[in-house]
Amino acid sequence: MEKRKNQDLICGFGSFQAKYMSLKHFIEMKAREYEKNAEALDEAFEMAQNDENNFDNLAPGTEQINQDDCRSW
């Protein structure tokens, strides 16, 4: 059964290395496509985290008050 699983993974290629080599150009092209946006994504994530932290400081305790109000019903 294990050999069959490996054959399914390499899809007719003689080895995993042969399969990789056939896909290497495509993989590298996709990596470059995503890497060029990595810095912008990191900055956007950082900004979102900062916004979330600022909201926490805006009204600390509000969530607890809301939970207490809900429990009293």
JSON list of N, CA and C in Angstrom, two decimals:
[
{"chain": "A", "resi": 1, "resn": "MET", "atom": "N", "xyz": [0.83, -1.20, 0.00]},
{"chain": "A", "resi": 1, "resn": "MET", "atom": "CA", "xyz": [0.00, 0.00, 0.00]},
{"chain": "A", "resi": 1, "resn": "MET", "atom": "C", "xyz": [0.87, 1.26, 0.00]},
{"chain": "A", "resi": 2, "resn": "GLU", "atom": "N", "xyz": [1.97, 1.25, 0.78]},
{"chain": "A", "resi": 2, "resn": "GLU", "atom": "CA", "xyz": [2.86, 2.41, 0.86]},
{"chain": "A", "resi": 2, "resn": "GLU", "atom": "C", "xyz": [3.44, 2.75, -0.51]},
{"chain": "A", "resi": 3, "resn": "LYS", "atom": "N", "xyz": [3.84, 1.74, -1.27]},
{"chain": "A", "resi": 3, "resn": "LYS", "atom": "CA", "xyz": [4.42, 1.97, -2.59]},
{"chain": "A", "resi": 3, "resn": "LYS", "atom": "C", "xyz": [3.38, 2.63, -3.50]},
{"chain": "A", "resi": 4, "resn": "ARG", "atom": "N", "xyz": [2.13, 2.20, -3.40]},
{"chain": "A", "resi": 4, "resn": "ARG", "atom": "CA", "xyz": [1.07, 2.80, -4.23]},
{"chain": "A", "resi": 4, "resn": "ARG", "atom": "C", "xyz": [0.89, 4.27, -3.88]},
{"chain": "A", "resi": 5, "resn": "LYS", "atom": "N", "xyz": [0.94, 4.62, -2.59]},
{"chain": "A", "resi": 5, "resn": "LYS", "atom": "CA", "xyz": [0.81, 6.02, -2.19]},
{"chain": "A", "resi": 5, "resn": "LYS", "atom": "C", "xyz": [1.93, 6.86, -2.78]},
{"chain": "A", "resi": 6, "resn": "ASN", "atom": "N", "xyz": [3.15, 6.33, -2.75]},
{"chain": "A", "resi": 6, "resn": "ASN", "atom": "CA", "xyz": [4.29, 7.05, -3.32]},
{"chain": "A", "resi": 6, "resn": "ASN", "atom": "C", "xyz": [4.12, 7.22, -4.82]},
{"chain": "A", "resi": 7, "resn": "GLN", "atom": "N", "xyz": [3.63, 6.19, -5.50]},
{"chain": "A", "resi": 7, "resn": "GLN", "atom": "CA", "xyz": [3.42, 6.29, -6.94]},
{"chain": "A", "resi": 7, "resn": "GLN", "atom": "C", "xyz": [2.36, 7.35, -7.25]},
{"chain": "A", "resi": 8, "resn": "ASP", "atom": "N", "xyz": [1.34, 7.44, -6.42]},
{"chain": "A", "resi": 8, "resn": "ASP", "atom": "CA", "xyz": [0.31, 8.46, -6.62]},
{"chain": "A", "resi": 8, "resn": "ASP", "atom": "C", "xyz": [0.91, 9.86, -6.48]},
{"chain": "A", "resi": 9, "resn": "LEU", "atom": "N", "xyz": [1.84, 10.02, -5.54]},
{"chain": "A", "resi": 9, "resn": "LEU", "atom": "CA", "xyz": [2.46, 11.33, -5.31]},
{"chain": "A", "resi": 9, "resn": "LEU", "atom": "C", "xyz": [3.35, 11.76, -6.46]},
{"chain": "A", "resi": 10, "resn": "ILE", "atom": "N", "xyz": [4.06, 10.82, -7.07]},
{"chain": "A", "resi": 10, "resn": "ILE", "atom": "CA", "xyz": [5.00, 11.22, -8.13]},
{"chain": "A", "resi": 10, "resn": "ILE", "atom": "C", "xyz": [4.37, 11.18, -9.52]},
{"chain": "A", "resi": 11, "resn": "CYS", "atom": "N", "xyz": [3.15, 10.73, -9.63]},
{"chain": "A", "resi": 11, "resn": "CYS", "atom": "CA", "xyz": [2.34, 10.82, -10.86]},
{"chain": "A", "resi": 11, "resn": "CYS", "atom": "C", "xyz": [3.11, 10.43, -12.12]},
{"chain": "A", "resi": 12, "resn": "GLY", "atom": "N", "xyz": [3.65, 9.25, -12.15]},
{"chain": "A", "resi": 12, "resn": "GLY", "atom": "CA", "xyz": [4.30, 8.77, -13.37]},
{"chain": "A", "resi": 12, "resn": "GLY", "atom": "C", "xyz": [5.75, 9.15, -13.52]},
{"chain": "A", "resi": 13, "resn": "PHE", "atom": "N", "xyz": [6.30, 9.94, -12.62]},
{"chain": "A", "resi": 13, "resn": "PHE", "atom": "CA", "xyz": [7.72, 10.26, -12.66]},
{"chain": "A", "resi": 13, "resn": "PHE", "atom": "C", "xyz": [8.48, 9.14, -11.96]},
{"chain": "A", "resi": 14, "resn": "GLY", "atom": "N", "xyz": [9.75, 8.97, -12.29]},
{"chain": "A", "resi": 14, "resn": "GLY", "atom": "CA", "xyz": [10.54, 7.89, -11.71]},
{"chain": "A", "resi": 14, "resn": "GLY", "atom": "C", "xyz": [10.91, 8.11, -10.26]},
{"chain": "A", "resi": 15, "resn": "SER", "atom": "N", "xyz": [10.92, 9.37, -9.82]},
{"chain": "A", "resi": 15, "resn": "SER", "atom": "CA", "xyz": [11.30, 9.68, -8.44]},
{"chain": "A", "resi": 15, "resn": "SER", "atom": "C", "xyz": [10.69, 11.01, -8.03]},
{"chain": "A", "resi": 16, "resn": "PHE", "atom": "N", "xyz": [10.78, 11.28, -6.73]},
{"chain": "A", "resi": 16, "resn": "PHE", "atom": "CA", "xyz": [10.31, 12.57, -6.25]},
{"chain": "A", "resi": 16, "resn": "PHE", "atom": "C", "xyz": [11.18, 13.69, -6.81]},
{"chain": "A", "resi": 17, "resn": "GLN", "atom": "N", "xyz": [12.47, 13.42, -6.97]},
{"chain": "A", "resi": 17, "resn": "GLN", "atom": "CA", "xyz": [13.38, 14.43, -7.52]},
{"chain": "A", "resi": 17, "resn": "GLN", "atom": "C", "xyz": [13.00, 14.77, -8.95]},
{"chain": "A", "resi": 18, "resn": "ALA", "atom": "N", "xyz": [12.68, 13.77, -9.75]},
{"chain": "A", "resi": 18, "resn": "ALA", "atom": "CA", "xyz": [12.27, 14.02, -11.14]},
{"chain": "A", "resi": 18, "resn": "ALA", "atom": "C", "xyz": [10.98, 14.84, -11.17]},
{"chain": "A", "resi": 19, "resn": "LYS", "atom": "N", "xyz": [10.07, 14.52, -10.29]},
{"chain": "A", "resi": 19, "resn": "LYS", "atom": "CA", "xyz": [8.81, 15.28, -10.22]},
{"chain": "A", "resi": 19, "resn": "LYS", "atom": "C", "xyz": [9.09, 16.73, -9.84]},
{"chain": "A", "resi": 20, "resn": "TYR", "atom": "N", "xyz": [9.95, 16.93, -8.82]},
{"chain": "A", "resi": 20, "resn": "TYR", "atom": "CA", "xyz": [10.30, 18.29, -8.40]},
{"chain": "A", "resi": 20, "resn": "TYR", "atom": "C", "xyz": [10.96, 19.06, -9.54]},
{"chain": "A", "resi": 21, "resn": "MET", "atom": "N", "xyz": [11.90, 18.44, -10.20]},
{"chain": "A", "resi": 21, "resn": "MET", "atom": "CA", "xyz": [12.62, 19.13, -11.28]},
{"chain": "A", "resi": 21, "resn": "MET", "atom": "C", "xyz": [11.65, 19.55, -12.39]},
{"chain": "A", "resi": 22, "resn": "SER", "atom": "N", "xyz": [10.61, 18.75, -12.63]},
{"chain": "A", "resi": 22, "resn": "SER", "atom": "CA", "xyz": [9.65, 19.12, -13.66]},
{"chain": "A", "resi": 22, "resn": "SER", "atom": "C", "xyz": [8.80, 20.32, -13.23]},
{"chain": "A", "resi": 23, "resn": "LEU", "atom": "N", "xyz": [8.65, 20.51, -11.91]},
{"chain": "A", "resi": 23, "resn": "LEU", "atom": "CA", "xyz": [7.83, 21.60, -11.39]},
{"chain": "A", "resi": 23, "resn": "LEU", "atom": "C", "xyz": [8.64, 22.77, -10.87]},
{"chain": "A", "resi": 24, "resn": "LYS", "atom": "N", "xyz": [9.96, 22.65, -10.85]},
{"chain": "A", "resi": 24, "resn": "LYS", "atom": "CA", "xyz": [10.83, 23.64, -10.23]},
{"chain": "A", "resi": 24, "resn": "LYS", "atom": "C", "xyz": [10.59, 25.06, -10.75]},
{"chain": "A", "resi": 25, "resn": "HIS", "atom": "N", "xyz": [10.53, 25.22, -12.06]},
{"chain": "A", "resi": 25, "resn": "HIS", "atom": "CA", "xyz": [10.34, 26.56, -12.64]},
{"chain": "A", "resi": 25, "resn": "HIS", "atom": "C", "xyz": [9.01, 27.16, -12.17]},
{"chain": "A", "resi": 26, "resn": "PHE", "atom": "N", "xyz": [7.96, 26.37, -12.20]},
{"chain": "A", "resi": 26, "resn": "PHE", "atom": "CA", "xyz": [6.64, 26.85, -11.77]},
{"chain": "A", "resi": 26, "resn": "PHE", "atom": "C", "xyz": [6.66, 27.24, -10.29]},
{"chain": "A", "resi": 27, "resn": "ILE", "atom": "N", "xyz": [7.29, 26.41, -9.46]},
{"chain": "A", "resi": 27, "resn": "ILE", "atom": "CA", "xyz": [7.36, 26.68, -8.02]},
{"chain": "A", "resi": 27, "resn": "ILE", "atom": "C", "xyz": [8.13, 27.97, -7.76]},
{"chain": "A", "resi": 28, "resn": "GLU", "atom": "N", "xyz": [9.26, 28.15, -8.42]},
{"chain": "A", "resi": 28, "resn": "GLU", "atom": "CA", "xyz": [10.06, 29.37, -8.24]},
{"chain": "A", "resi": 28, "resn": "GLU", "atom": "C", "xyz": [9.31, 30.60, -8.72]},
{"chain": "A", "resi": 29, "resn": "MET", "atom": "N", "xyz": [8.59, 30.48, -9.83]},
{"chain": "A", "resi": 29, "resn": "MET", "atom": "CA", "xyz": [7.81, 31.60, -10.36]},
{"chain": "A", "resi": 29, "resn": "MET", "atom": "C", "xyz": [6.72, 32.01, -9.36]},
{"chain": "A", "resi": 30, "resn": "LYS", "atom": "N", "xyz": [6.02, 31.03, -8.80]},
{"chain": "A", "resi": 30, "resn": "LYS", "atom": "CA", "xyz": [4.98, 31.32, -7.81]},
{"chain": "A", "resi": 30, "resn": "LYS", "atom": "C", "xyz": [5.57, 31.94, -6.55]},
{"chain": "A", "resi": 31, "resn": "ALA", "atom": "N", "xyz": [6.73, 31.45, -6.12]},
{"chain": "A", "resi": 31, "resn": "ALA", "atom": "CA", "xyz": [7.38, 31.99, -4.93]},
{"chain": "A", "resi": 31, "resn": "ALA", "atom": "C", "xyz": [7.71, 33.46, -5.14]},
{"chain": "A", "resi": 32, "resn": "ARG", "atom": "N", "xyz": [8.26, 33.82, -6.30]},
{"chain": "A", "resi": 32, "resn": "ARG", "atom": "CA", "xyz": [8.57, 35.23, -6.59]},
{"chain": "A", "resi": 32, "resn": "ARG", "atom": "C", "xyz": [7.31, 36.08, -6.61]},
{"chain": "A", "resi": 33, "resn": "GLU", "atom": "N", "xyz": [6.24, 35.53, -7.14]},
{"chain": "A", "resi": 33, "resn": "GLU", "atom": "CA", "xyz": [4.96, 36.26, -7.21]},
{"chain": "A", "resi": 33, "resn": "GLU", "atom": "C", "xyz": [4.46, 36.63, -5.81]},
{"chain": "A", "resi": 34, "resn": "TYR", "atom": "N", "xyz": [4.58, 35.71, -4.87]},
{"chain": "A", "resi": 34, "resn": "TYR", "atom": "CA", "xyz": [4.11, 35.97, -3.51]},
{"chain": "A", "resi": 34, "resn": "TYR", "atom": "C", "xyz": [5.11, 36.75, -2.69]},
{"chain": "A", "resi": 35, "resn": "GLU", "atom": "N", "xyz": [6.40, 36.53, -2.91]},
{"chain": "A", "resi": 35, "resn": "GLU", "atom": "CA", "xyz": [7.43, 37.21, -2.13]},
{"chain": "A", "resi": 35, "resn": "GLU", "atom": "C", "xyz": [7.41, 38.72, -2.33]},
{"chain": "A", "resi": 36, "resn": "LYS", "atom": "N", "xyz": [7.04, 39.17, -3.54]},
{"chain": "A", "resi": 36, "resn": "LYS", "atom": "CA", "xyz": [7.06, 40.62, -3.78]},
{"chain": "A", "resi": 36, "resn": "LYS", "atom": "C", "xyz": [5.99, 41.34, -2.96]},
{"chain": "A", "resi": 37, "resn": "ASN", "atom": "N", "xyz": [4.98, 40.62, -2.51]},
{"chain": "A", "resi": 37, "resn": "ASN", "atom": "CA", "xyz": [3.92, 41.22, -1.70]},
{"chain": "A", "resi": 37, "resn": "ASN", "atom": "C", "xyz": [4.12, 40.99, -0.20]},
{"chain": "A", "resi": 38, "resn": "ALA", "atom": "N", "xyz": [5.14, 40.26, 0.16]},
{"chain": "A", "resi": 38, "resn": "ALA", "atom": "CA", "xyz": [5.33, 39.88, 1.57]},
{"chain": "A", "resi": 38, "resn": "ALA", "atom": "C", "xyz": [5.52, 41.09, 2.47]},
{"chain": "A", "resi": 39, "resn": "GLU", "atom": "N", "xyz": [6.30, 42.07, 2.04]},
{"chain": "A", "resi": 39, "resn": "GLU", "atom": "CA", "xyz": [6.55, 43.25, 2.88]},
{"chain": "A", "resi": 39, "resn": "GLU", "atom": "C", "xyz": [5.26, 44.04, 3.09]},
{"chain": "A", "resi": 40, "resn": "ALA", "atom": "N", "xyz": [4.50, 44.24, 2.02]},
{"chain": "A", "resi": 40, "resn": "ALA", "atom": "CA", "xyz": [3.23, 44.97, 2.14]},
{"chain": "A", "resi": 40, "resn": "ALA", "atom": "C", "xyz": [2.26, 44.23, 3.06]},
{"chain": "A", "resi": 41, "resn": "LEU", "atom": "N", "xyz": [2.23, 42.91, 2.96]},
{"chain": "A", "resi": 41, "resn": "LEU", "atom": "CA", "xyz": [1.35, 42.13, 3.83]},
{"chain": "A", "resi": 41, "resn": "LEU", "atom": "C", "xyz": [1.79, 42.22, 5.28]},
{"chain": "A", "resi": 42, "resn": "ASP", "atom": "N", "xyz": [3.09, 42.20, 5.52]},
{"chain": "A", "resi": 42, "resn": "ASP", "atom": "CA", "xyz": [3.59, 42.35, 6.89]},
{"chain": "A", "resi": 42, "resn": "ASP", "atom": "C", "xyz": [3.20, 43.70, 7.47]},
{"chain": "A", "resi": 43, "resn": "GLU", "atom": "N", "xyz": [3.33, 44.76, 6.66]},
{"chain": "A", "resi": 43, "resn": "GLU", "atom": "CA", "xyz": [2.97, 46.10, 7.12]},
{"chain": "A", "resi": 43, "resn": "GLU", "atom": "C", "xyz": [1.47, 46.20, 7.41]},
{"chain": "A", "resi": 44, "resn": "ALA", "atom": "N", "xyz": [0.65, 45.62, 6.54]},
{"chain": "A", "resi": 44, "resn": "ALA", "atom": "CA", "xyz": [-0.80, 45.65, 6.75]},
{"chain": "A", "resi": 44, "resn": "ALA", "atom": "C", "xyz": [-1.18, 44.89, 8.02]},
{"chain": "A", "resi": 45, "resn": "PHE", "atom": "N", "xyz": [-0.54, 43.76, 8.25]},
{"chain": "A", "resi": 45, "resn": "PHE", "atom": "CA", "xyz": [-0.81, 42.99, 9.46]},
{"chain": "A", "resi": 45, "resn": "PHE", "atom": "C", "xyz": [-0.43, 43.78, 10.70]},
{"chain": "A", "resi": 46, "resn": "GLU", "atom": "N", "xyz": [0.73, 44.44, 10.64]},
{"chain": "A", "resi": 46, "resn": "GLU", "atom": "CA", "xyz": [1.19, 45.25, 11.77]},
{"chain": "A", "resi": 46, "resn": "GLU", "atom": "C", "xyz": [0.21, 46.39, 12.06]},
{"chain": "A", "resi": 47, "resn": "MET", "atom": "N", "xyz": [-0.29, 47.05, 11.00]},
{"chain": "A", "resi": 47, "resn": "MET", "atom": "CA", "xyz": [-1.25, 48.14, 11.19]},
{"chain": "A", "resi": 47, "resn": "MET", "atom": "C", "xyz": [-2.54, 47.62, 11.81]},
{"chain": "A", "resi": 48, "resn": "ALA", "atom": "N", "xyz": [-3.00, 46.46, 11.36]},
{"chain": "A", "resi": 48, "resn": "ALA", "atom": "CA", "xyz": [-4.23, 45.89, 11.90]},
{"chain": "A", "resi": 48, "resn": "ALA", "atom": "C", "xyz": [-4.05, 45.55, 13.38]},
{"chain": "A", "resi": 49, "resn": "GLN", "atom": "N", "xyz": [-2.90, 45.02, 13.73]},
{"chain": "A", "resi": 49, "resn": "GLN", "atom": "CA", "xyz": [-2.63, 44.70, 15.13]},
{"chain": "A", "resi": 49, "resn": "GLN", "atom": "C", "xyz": [-2.61, 45.97, 15.97]},
{"chain": "A", "resi": 50, "resn": "ASN", "atom": "N", "xyz": [-1.99, 47.03, 15.46]},
{"chain": "A", "resi": 50, "resn": "ASN", "atom": "CA", "xyz": [-1.95, 48.30, 16.18]},
{"chain": "A", "resi": 50, "resn": "ASN", "atom": "C", "xyz": [-3.35, 48.87, 16.38]},
{"chain": "A", "resi": 51, "resn": "ASP", "atom": "N", "xyz": [-4.17, 48.80, 15.33]},
{"chain": "A", "resi": 51, "resn": "ASP", "atom": "CA", "xyz": [-5.55, 49.28, 15.44]},
{"chain": "A", "resi": 51, "resn": "ASP", "atom": "C", "xyz": [-6.30, 48.51, 16.52]},
{"chain": "A", "resi": 52, "resn": "GLU", "atom": "N", "xyz": [-6.13, 47.20, 16.52]},
{"chain": "A", "resi": 52, "resn": "GLU", "atom": "CA", "xyz": [-6.82, 46.37, 17.51]},
{"chain": "A", "resi": 52, "resn": "GLU", "atom": "C", "xyz": [-6.36, 46.73, 18.92]},
{"chain": "A", "resi": 53, "resn": "ASN", "atom": "N", "xyz": [-5.06, 46.95, 19.09]},
{"chain": "A", "resi": 53, "resn": "ASN", "atom": "CA", "xyz": [-4.54, 47.33, 20.40]},
{"chain": "A", "resi": 53, "resn": "ASN", "atom": "C", "xyz": [-5.06, 48.70, 20.83]},
{"chain": "A", "resi": 54, "resn": "ASN", "atom": "N", "xyz": [-5.18, 49.62, 19.87]},
{"chain": "A", "resi": 54, "resn": "ASN", "atom": "CA", "xyz": [-5.70, 50.95, 20.19]},
{"chain": "A", "resi": 54, "resn": "ASN", "atom": "C", "xyz": [-7.15, 50.88, 20.65]},
{"chain": "A", "resi": 55, "resn": "PHE", "atom": "N", "xyz": [-7.95, 50.02, 20.03]},
{"chain": "A", "resi": 55, "resn": "PHE", "atom": "CA", "xyz": [-9.34, 49.86, 20.45]},
{"chain": "A", "resi": 55, "resn": "PHE", "atom": "C", "xyz": [-9.41, 49.29, 21.86]},
{"chain": "A", "resi": 56, "resn": "ASP", "atom": "N", "xyz": [-8.48, 48.41, 22.19]},
{"chain": "A", "resi": 56, "resn": "ASP", "atom": "CA", "xyz": [-8.45, 47.86, 23.55]},
{"chain": "A", "resi": 56, "resn": "ASP", "atom": "C", "xyz": [-8.23, 48.97, 24.57]},
{"chain": "A", "resi": 57, "resn": "ASN", "atom": "N", "xyz": [-7.40, 49.94, 24.21]},
{"chain": "A", "resi": 57, "resn": "ASN", "atom": "CA", "xyz": [-7.10, 51.04, 25.13]},
{"chain": "A", "resi": 57, "resn": "ASN", "atom": "C", "xyz": [-8.19, 52.11, 25.14]},
{"chain": "A", "resi": 58, "resn": "LEU", "atom": "N", "xyz": [-8.99, 52.15, 24.09]},
{"chain": "A", "resi": 58, "resn": "LEU", "atom": "CA", "xyz": [-10.03, 53.17, 23.97]},
{"chain": "A", "resi": 58, "resn": "LEU", "atom": "C", "xyz": [-11.09, 53.03, 25.06]},
{"chain": "A", "resi": 59, "resn": "ALA", "atom": "N", "xyz": [-11.52, 51.83, 25.29]},
{"chain": "A", "resi": 59, "resn": "ALA", "atom": "CA", "xyz": [-12.57, 51.62, 26.29]},
{"chain": "A", "resi": 59, "resn": "ALA", "atom": "C", "xyz": [-12.29, 50.33, 27.07]},
{"chain": "A", "resi": 60, "resn": "PRO", "atom": "N", "xyz": [-11.24, 50.36, 27.88]},
{"chain": "A", "resi": 60, "resn": "PRO", "atom": "CA", "xyz": [-10.95, 49.14, 28.64]},
{"chain": "A", "resi": 60, "resn": "PRO", "atom": "C", "xyz": [-12.08, 48.86, 29.63]},
{"chain": "A", "resi": 61, "resn": "GLY", "atom": "N", "xyz": [-12.41, 47.63, 29.74]},
{"chain": "A", "resi": 61, "resn": "GLY", "atom": "CA", "xyz": [-13.47, 47.25, 30.67]},
{"chain": "A", "resi": 61, "resn": "GLY", "atom": "C", "xyz": [-14.85, 47.21, 30.05]},
{"chain": "A", "resi": 62, "resn": "THR", "atom": "N", "xyz": [-15.02, 47.78, 28.86]},
{"chain": "A", "resi": 62, "resn": "THR", "atom": "CA", "xyz": [-16.34, 47.82, 28.24]},
{"chain": "A", "resi": 62, "resn": "THR", "atom": "C", "xyz": [-16.85, 46.41, 27.97]},
{"chain": "A", "resi": 63, "resn": "GLU", "atom": "N", "xyz": [-15.99, 45.54, 27.51]},
{"chain": "A", "resi": 63, "resn": "GLU", "atom": "CA", "xyz": [-16.41, 44.17, 27.24]},
{"chain": "A", "resi": 63, "resn": "GLU", "atom": "C", "xyz": [-16.89, 43.50, 28.53]},
{"chain": "A", "resi": 64, "resn": "GLN", "atom": "N", "xyz": [-16.18, 43.72, 29.61]},
{"chain": "A", "resi": 64, "resn": "GLN", "atom": "CA", "xyz": [-16.59, 43.13, 30.89]},
{"chain": "A", "resi": 64, "resn": "GLN", "atom": "C", "xyz": [-17.95, 43.68, 31.33]},
{"chain": "A", "resi": 65, "resn": "ILE", "atom": "N", "xyz": [-18.16, 44.98, 31.16]},
{"chain": "A", "resi": 65, "resn": "ILE", "atom": "CA", "xyz": [-19.44, 45.60, 31.52]},
{"chain": "A", "resi": 65, "resn": "ILE", "atom": "C", "xyz": [-20.56, 44.99, 30.69]},
{"chain": "A", "resi": 66, "resn": "ASN", "atom": "N", "xyz": [-20.31, 44.81, 29.38]},
{"chain": "A", "resi": 66, "resn": "ASN", "atom": "CA", "xyz": [-21.32, 44.21, 28.51]},
{"chain": "A", "resi": 66, "resn": "ASN", "atom": "C", "xyz": [-21.65, 42.79, 28.95]},
{"chain": "A", "resi": 67, "resn": "GLN", "atom": "N", "xyz": [-20.63, 42.02, 29.31]},
{"chain": "A", "resi": 67, "resn": "GLN", "atom": "CA", "xyz": [-20.86, 40.65, 29.77]},
{"chain": "A", "resi": 67, "resn": "GLN", "atom": "C", "xyz": [-21.65, 40.65, 31.07]},
{"chain": "A", "resi": 68, "resn": "ASP", "atom": "N", "xyz": [-21.32, 41.56, 31.98]},
{"chain": "A", "resi": 68, "resn": "ASP", "atom": "CA", "xyz": [-22.05, 41.64, 33.24]},
{"chain": "A", "resi": 68, "resn": "ASP", "atom": "C", "xyz": [-23.52, 42.01, 33.00]},
{"chain": "A", "resi": 69, "resn": "ASP", "atom": "N", "xyz": [-23.76, 42.93, 32.06]},
{"chain": "A", "resi": 69, "resn": "ASP", "atom": "CA", "xyz": [-25.13, 43.32, 31.74]},
{"chain": "A", "resi": 69, "resn": "ASP", "atom": "C", "xyz": [-25.92, 42.14, 31.18]},
{"chain": "A", "resi": 70, "resn": "CYS", "atom": "N", "xyz": [-25.28, 41.35, 30.33]},
{"chain": "A", "resi": 70, "resn": "CYS", "atom": "CA", "xyz": [-25.96, 40.20, 29.73]},
{"chain": "A", "resi": 70, "resn": "CYS", "atom": "C", "xyz": [-26.30, 39.15, 30.79]},
{"chain": "A", "resi": 71, "resn": "ARG", "atom": "N", "xyz": [-25.43, 38.98, 31.76]},
{"chain": "A", "resi": 71, "resn": "ARG", "atom": "CA", "xyz": [-25.67, 37.99, 32.81]},
{"chain": "A", "resi": 71, "resn": "ARG", "atom": "C", "xyz": [-26.83, 38.41, 33.72]},
{"chain": "A", "resi": 72, "resn": "SER", "atom": "N", "xyz": [-27.03, 39.70, 33.86]},
{"chain": "A", "resi": 72, "resn": "SER", "atom": "CA", "xyz": [-28.09, 40.17, 34.76]},
{"chain": "A", "resi": 72, "resn": "SER", "atom": "C", "xyz": [-29.48, 39.99, 34.17]},
{"chain": "A", "resi": 73, "resn": "TRP", "atom": "N", "xyz": [-29.58, 39.71, 32.91]},
{"chain": "A", "resi": 73, "resn": "TRP", "atom": "CA", "xyz": [-30.89, 39.52, 32.28]},
{"chain": "A", "resi": 73, "resn": "TRP", "atom": "C", "xyz": [-31.36, 38.17, 32.64]}
]
